Amino acid sequence: MTDTPERTLVLDHEQVQRKLQRIAHQLHEQHFAEKAITLVGVAPRGALLADRLAELLERISEIKVHRAQLRMDKDDPLGGTIVLEGDSAAVKKGTVVLVDDVLMSGRTLIYAAAHLLGNAVRKLNTVVLVDRRHRTFPIRADIVGLTLSTTLKEHISVELGKKDAVYLS
């Protein structure tokens, strides 16, 4: 993972791991009294992050962690179908944490949250790895790994695999 003139490394693998550990501890602190919570990741990368957070949370707490993912067209959330896959029964009247990789305008997060609220959740929190703070929708992340000031022309890439990384291009 080397920097190129087009891409700048913002978070390397170890830094991403530390951010996820911290987020898991924050989730534990906020939900320590819960018997169970459901992590719903916005596919594809939000779902991967939700799975990793679920594993970390299960290691550090007694909270039962259910998992689900939300599939949607991020470019046209109203035009496409939003599908909740996984342990959707745990979403109803439960404590739900919505997870995504990057928060920029808030469009994806607000439509995903609206869909989840249609399931009569008891409590809803939001988590993102990177918050760019270019809101055009009235939503925020309750837990953020990294807040990054960028221009609208810049792009954040989150790469998750054997070596995780976050790049600015």
PDB file of C-alpha atoms in Angstrom:
ATOM      1  CA  MET A   1       0.000   0.000   0.000  1.00  0.00           C
ATOM      2  CA  THR A   2       2.007   2.909  -1.223  1.00  0.00           C
ATOM      3  CA  ASP A   3       0.857   6.419  -1.777  1.00  0.00           C
ATOM      4  CA  THR A   4       0.536   7.581  -5.360  1.00  0.00           C
ATOM      5  CA  PRO A   5      -0.045  11.079  -6.678  1.00  0.00           C
ATOM      6  CA  GLU A   6      -3.700  10.108  -7.128  1.00  0.00           C
ATOM      7  CA  ARG A   7      -4.164   8.351  -3.753  1.00  0.00           C
ATOM      8  CA  THR A   8      -3.075   9.236  -0.250  1.00  0.00           C
ATOM      9  CA  LEU A   9      -3.157   6.674   2.529  1.00  0.00           C
ATOM     10  CA  VAL A  10      -5.304   8.031   5.358  1.00  0.00           C
ATOM     11  CA  LEU A  11      -5.518   4.933   7.578  1.00  0.00           C
ATOM     12  CA  ASP A  12      -3.317   1.862   7.276  1.00  0.00           C
ATOM     13  CA  HIS A  13      -4.329  -1.636   8.365  1.00  0.00           C
ATOM     14  CA  GLU A  14      -3.255  -1.231  11.999  1.00  0.00           C
ATOM     15  CA  GLN A  15      -4.982   2.137  12.292  1.00  0.00           C
ATOM     16  CA  VAL A  16      -8.235   0.705  10.889  1.00  0.00           C
ATOM     17  CA  GLN A  17      -8.012  -2.136  13.426  1.00  0.00           C
ATOM     18  CA  ARG A  18      -7.543   0.347  16.290  1.00  0.00           C
ATOM     19  CA  LYS A  19     -10.522   2.412  15.080  1.00  0.00           C
ATOM     20  CA  LEU A  20     -12.708  -0.707  14.982  1.00  0.00           C
ATOM     21  CA  GLN A  21     -11.566  -1.733  18.482  1.00  0.00           C
ATOM     22  CA  ARG A  22     -12.434   1.716  19.807  1.00  0.00           C
ATOM     23  CA  ILE A  23     -15.833   1.686  18.089  1.00  0.00           C
ATOM     24  CA  ALA A  24     -16.569  -1.747  19.591  1.00  0.00           C
ATOM     25  CA  HIS A  25     -15.716  -0.433  23.069  1.00  0.00           C
ATOM     26  CA  GLN A  26     -17.935   2.617  22.506  1.00  0.00           C
ATOM     27  CA  LEU A  27     -20.796   0.330  21.431  1.00  0.00           C
ATOM     28  CA  HIS A  28     -20.273  -1.699  24.593  1.00  0.00           C
ATOM     29  CA  GLU A  29     -20.310   1.447  26.739  1.00  0.00           C
ATOM     30  CA  GLN A  30     -23.506   2.717  25.114  1.00  0.00           C
ATOM     31  CA  HIS A  31     -25.338  -0.624  25.173  1.00  0.00           C
ATOM     32  CA  PHE A  32     -23.914  -2.395  28.242  1.00  0.00           C
ATOM     33  CA  ALA A  33     -27.406  -2.800  29.743  1.00  0.00           C
ATOM     34  CA  GLU A  34     -28.834  -4.463  26.631  1.00  0.00           C
ATOM     35  CA  LYS A  35     -29.234  -8.230  26.461  1.00  0.00           C
ATOM     36  CA  ALA A  36     -29.017  -8.113  22.653  1.00  0.00           C
ATOM     37  CA  ILE A  37     -28.387  -5.675  19.817  1.00  0.00           C
ATOM     38  CA  THR A  38     -28.518  -6.011  16.058  1.00  0.00           C
ATOM     39  CA  LEU A  39     -25.756  -4.628  13.862  1.00  0.00           C
ATOM     40  CA  VAL A  40     -27.120  -3.800  10.413  1.00  0.00           C
ATOM     41  CA  GLY A  41     -24.463  -3.047   7.827  1.00  0.00           C
ATOM     42  CA  VAL A  42     -25.172  -1.205   4.596  1.00  0.00           C
ATOM     43  CA  ALA A  43     -23.849  -3.583   1.905  1.00  0.00           C
ATOM     44  CA  PRO A  44     -21.214  -4.091   0.827  1.00  0.00           C
ATOM     45  CA  ARG A  45     -18.555  -2.438   3.021  1.00  0.00           C
ATOM     46  CA  GLY A  46     -20.859  -1.429   5.872  1.00  0.00           C
ATOM     47  CA  ALA A  47     -21.888  -5.087   6.171  1.00  0.00           C
ATOM     48  CA  LEU A  48     -18.236  -6.165   6.378  1.00  0.00           C
ATOM     49  CA  LEU A  49     -17.596  -3.551   9.067  1.00  0.00           C
ATOM     50  CA  ALA A  50     -20.713  -4.660  10.981  1.00  0.00           C
ATOM     51  CA  ASP A  51     -19.480  -8.278  10.933  1.00  0.00           C
ATOM     52  CA  ARG A  52     -16.078  -7.242  12.266  1.00  0.00           C
ATOM     53  CA  LEU A  53     -17.634  -5.058  14.950  1.00  0.00           C
ATOM     54  CA  ALA A  54     -19.954  -7.905  15.959  1.00  0.00           C
ATOM     55  CA  GLU A  55     -16.956 -10.214  16.448  1.00  0.00           C
ATOM     56  CA  LEU A  56     -15.100  -7.607  18.496  1.00  0.00           C
ATOM     57  CA  LEU A  57     -18.163  -6.794  20.606  1.00  0.00           C
ATOM     58  CA  GLU A  58     -18.803 -10.471  21.328  1.00  0.00           C
ATOM     59  CA  ARG A  59     -15.207 -10.799  22.595  1.00  0.00           C
ATOM     60  CA  ILE A  60     -15.438  -7.903  25.051  1.00  0.00           C
ATOM     61  CA  SER A  61     -19.033  -8.180  26.294  1.00  0.00           C
ATOM     62  CA  GLU A  62     -21.873 -10.509  27.183  1.00  0.00           C
ATOM     63  CA  ILE A  63     -24.225  -8.749  24.756  1.00  0.00           C
ATOM     64  CA  LYS A  64     -25.826 -11.104  22.216  1.00  0.00           C
ATOM     65  CA  VAL A  65     -25.062  -9.612  18.804  1.00  0.00           C
ATOM     66  CA  HIS A  66     -27.396 -10.307  15.890  1.00  0.00           C
ATOM     67  CA  ARG A  67     -26.298  -9.451  12.364  1.00  0.00           C
ATOM     68  CA  ALA A  68     -28.139  -8.239   9.305  1.00  0.00           C
ATOM     69  CA  GLN A  69     -27.338  -6.315   6.165  1.00  0.00           C
ATOM     70  CA  LEU A  70     -29.232  -3.780   4.143  1.00  0.00           C
ATOM     71  CA  ARG A  71     -28.955  -3.880   0.364  1.00  0.00           C
ATOM     72  CA  MET A  72     -29.910  -0.740  -1.495  1.00  0.00           C
ATOM     73  CA  ASP A  73     -29.051   1.339  -4.552  1.00  0.00           C
ATOM     74  CA  LYS A  74     -26.964   4.068  -2.939  1.00  0.00           C
ATOM     75  CA  ASP A  75     -27.275   6.304  -6.025  1.00  0.00           C
ATOM     76  CA  ASP A  76     -31.081   5.995  -6.167  1.00  0.00           C
ATOM     77  CA  PRO A  77     -32.373   4.809  -2.780  1.00  0.00           C
ATOM     78  CA  LEU A  78     -36.013   5.649  -3.559  1.00  0.00           C
ATOM     79  CA  GLY A  79     -35.967   4.169  -7.066  1.00  0.00           C
ATOM     80  CA  GLY A  80     -34.615   0.782  -6.061  1.00  0.00           C
ATOM     81  CA  THR A  81     -35.681  -1.836  -3.586  1.00  0.00           C
ATOM     82  CA  ILE A  82     -34.233  -1.802  -0.087  1.00  0.00           C
ATOM     83  CA  VAL A  83     -33.805  -5.333   1.232  1.00  0.00           C
ATOM     84  CA  LEU A  84     -32.984  -6.309   4.807  1.00  0.00           C
ATOM     85  CA  GLU A  85     -31.167  -9.669   4.875  1.00  0.00           C
ATOM     86  CA  GLY A  86     -30.098 -11.728   7.846  1.00  0.00           C
ATOM     87  CA  ASP A  87     -31.579 -11.719  11.328  1.00  0.00           C
ATOM     88  CA  SER A  88     -34.391  -9.313  10.470  1.00  0.00           C
ATOM     89  CA  ALA A  89     -36.610 -10.619  13.293  1.00  0.00           C
ATOM     90  CA  ALA A  90     -34.140  -9.188  15.814  1.00  0.00           C
ATOM     91  CA  VAL A  91     -34.619  -5.738  14.262  1.00  0.00           C
ATOM     92  CA  LYS A  92     -38.294  -5.519  15.216  1.00  0.00           C
ATOM     93  CA  LYS A  93     -38.660  -3.730  18.539  1.00  0.00           C
ATOM     94  CA  GLY A  94     -34.962  -4.207  19.228  1.00  0.00           C
ATOM     95  CA  THR A  95     -31.871  -2.081  19.626  1.00  0.00           C
ATOM     96  CA  VAL A  96     -30.306  -1.554  16.209  1.00  0.00           C
ATOM     97  CA  VAL A  97     -26.936  -0.134  15.204  1.00  0.00           C
ATOM     98  CA  LEU A  98     -26.725   0.948  11.559  1.00  0.00           C
ATOM     99  CA  VAL A  99     -23.157   0.658  10.199  1.00  0.00           C
ATOM    100  CA  ASP A 100     -21.624   2.113   7.018  1.00  0.00           C
ATOM    101  CA  ASP A 101     -18.105   2.820   5.826  1.00  0.00           C
ATOM    102  CA  VAL A 102     -18.258   6.506   4.806  1.00  0.00           C
ATOM    103  CA  LEU A 103     -20.728   9.251   5.673  1.00  0.00           C
ATOM    104  CA  MET A 104     -20.723  12.179   3.274  1.00  0.00           C
ATOM    105  CA  SER A 105     -24.061  13.711   2.311  1.00  0.00           C
ATOM    106  CA  GLY A 106     -26.072  11.480   4.626  1.00  0.00           C
ATOM    107  CA  ARG A 107     -28.387  10.258   1.852  1.00  0.00           C
ATOM    108  CA  THR A 108     -27.552   6.554   2.193  1.00  0.00           C
ATOM    109  CA  LEU A 109     -27.662   6.649   5.988  1.00  0.00           C
ATOM    110  CA  ILE A 110     -30.971   8.515   6.199  1.00  0.00           C
ATOM    111  CA  TYR A 111     -32.779   6.234   3.730  1.00  0.00           C
ATOM    112  CA  ALA A 112     -31.339   3.159   5.453  1.00  0.00           C
ATOM    113  CA  ALA A 113     -32.440   4.528   8.844  1.00  0.00           C
ATOM    114  CA  ALA A 114     -35.912   5.314   7.484  1.00  0.00           C
ATOM    115  CA  HIS A 115     -36.244   1.743   6.234  1.00  0.00           C
ATOM    116  CA  LEU A 116     -35.199   0.354   9.618  1.00  0.00           C
ATOM    117  CA  LEU A 117     -37.596   2.660  11.456  1.00  0.00           C
ATOM    118  CA  GLY A 118     -40.381   1.088   9.400  1.00  0.00           C
ATOM    119  CA  ASN A 119     -39.639  -2.080  11.386  1.00  0.00           C
ATOM    120  CA  ALA A 120     -40.590  -0.393  14.666  1.00  0.00           C
ATOM    121  CA  VAL A 121     -37.137  -0.549  16.218  1.00  0.00           C
ATOM    122  CA  ARG A 122     -36.917   0.391  19.889  1.00  0.00           C
ATOM    123  CA  LYS A 123     -33.609   2.256  19.583  1.00  0.00           C
ATOM    124  CA  LEU A 124     -31.425   3.182  16.597  1.00  0.00           C
ATOM    125  CA  ASN A 125     -27.800   4.313  16.605  1.00  0.00           C
ATOM    126  CA  THR A 126     -25.465   4.962  13.684  1.00  0.00           C
ATOM    127  CA  VAL A 127     -21.780   4.118  13.215  1.00  0.00           C
ATOM    128  CA  VAL A 128     -19.396   5.059  10.386  1.00  0.00           C
ATOM    129  CA  LEU A 129     -15.704   4.473   9.926  1.00  0.00           C
ATOM    130  CA  VAL A 130     -15.116   7.832   8.172  1.00  0.00           C
ATOM    131  CA  ASP A 131     -17.254  10.974   8.424  1.00  0.00           C
ATOM    132  CA  ARG A 132     -16.601  13.570   5.709  1.00  0.00           C
ATOM    133  CA  ARG A 133     -19.087  16.122   7.122  1.00  0.00           C
ATOM    134  CA  HIS A 134     -20.636  17.261   3.826  1.00  0.00           C
ATOM    135  CA  ARG A 135     -24.248  16.914   4.990  1.00  0.00           C
ATOM    136  CA  THR A 136     -27.198  17.596   2.725  1.00  0.00           C
ATOM    137  CA  PHE A 137     -29.493  15.411   4.859  1.00  0.00           C
ATOM    138  CA  PRO A 138     -30.211  15.893   8.581  1.00  0.00           C
ATOM    139  CA  ILE A 139     -28.482  12.830   9.998  1.00  0.00           C
ATOM    140  CA  ARG A 140     -25.265  12.228  11.870  1.00  0.00           C
ATOM    141  CA  ALA A 141     -23.240   9.281  13.041  1.00  0.00           C
ATOM    142  CA  ASP A 142     -23.382   8.570  16.763  1.00  0.00           C
ATOM    143  CA  ILE A 143     -19.985   6.862  16.667  1.00  0.00           C
ATOM    144  CA  VAL A 144     -17.266   7.835  14.178  1.00  0.00           C
ATOM    145  CA  GLY A 145     -13.872   6.232  13.629  1.00  0.00           C
ATOM    146  CA  LEU A 146     -12.337   9.250  11.875  1.00  0.00           C
ATOM    147  CA  THR A 147     -13.669  12.675  10.958  1.00  0.00           C
ATOM    148  CA  LEU A 148     -11.940  13.935   7.853  1.00  0.00           C
ATOM    149  CA  SER A 149     -12.237  17.345   6.203  1.00  0.00           C
ATOM    150  CA  THR A 150     -12.289  16.895   2.445  1.00  0.00           C
ATOM    151  CA  THR A 151     -13.408  18.827  -0.597  1.00  0.00           C
ATOM    152  CA  LEU A 152     -16.466  17.684  -2.514  1.00  0.00           C
ATOM    153  CA  LYS A 153     -14.230  16.675  -5.430  1.00  0.00           C
ATOM    154  CA  GLU A 154     -12.138  14.332  -3.298  1.00  0.00           C
ATOM    155  CA  HIS A 155     -13.092  10.698  -2.802  1.00  0.00           C
ATOM    156  CA  ILE A 156     -12.629   8.359   0.165  1.00  0.00           C
ATOM    157  CA  SER A 157     -12.024   4.673  -0.593  1.00  0.00           C
ATOM    158  CA  VAL A 158     -12.349   2.094   2.143  1.00  0.00           C
ATOM    159  CA  GLU A 159     -10.656  -1.183   1.242  1.00  0.00           C
ATOM    160  CA  LEU A 160     -11.439  -4.155   3.451  1.00  0.00           C
ATOM    161  CA  GLY A 161      -9.663  -7.478   3.061  1.00  0.00           C
ATOM    162  CA  LYS A 162      -6.501  -9.093   4.367  1.00  0.00           C
ATOM    163  CA  LYS A 163      -5.011  -5.604   4.570  1.00  0.00           C
ATOM    164  CA  ASP A 164      -7.504  -2.860   5.334  1.00  0.00           C
ATOM    165  CA  ALA A 165      -6.885   0.716   4.303  1.00  0.00           C
ATOM    166  CA  VAL A 166      -8.598   4.052   3.803  1.00  0.00           C
ATOM    167  CA  TYR A 167      -7.448   6.242   0.920  1.00  0.00           C
ATOM    168  CA  LEU A 168      -8.146   9.812  -0.175  1.00  0.00           C
ATOM    169  CA  SER A 169      -8.079  10.508  -3.906  1.00  0.00           C
TER     170      SER A 169
END
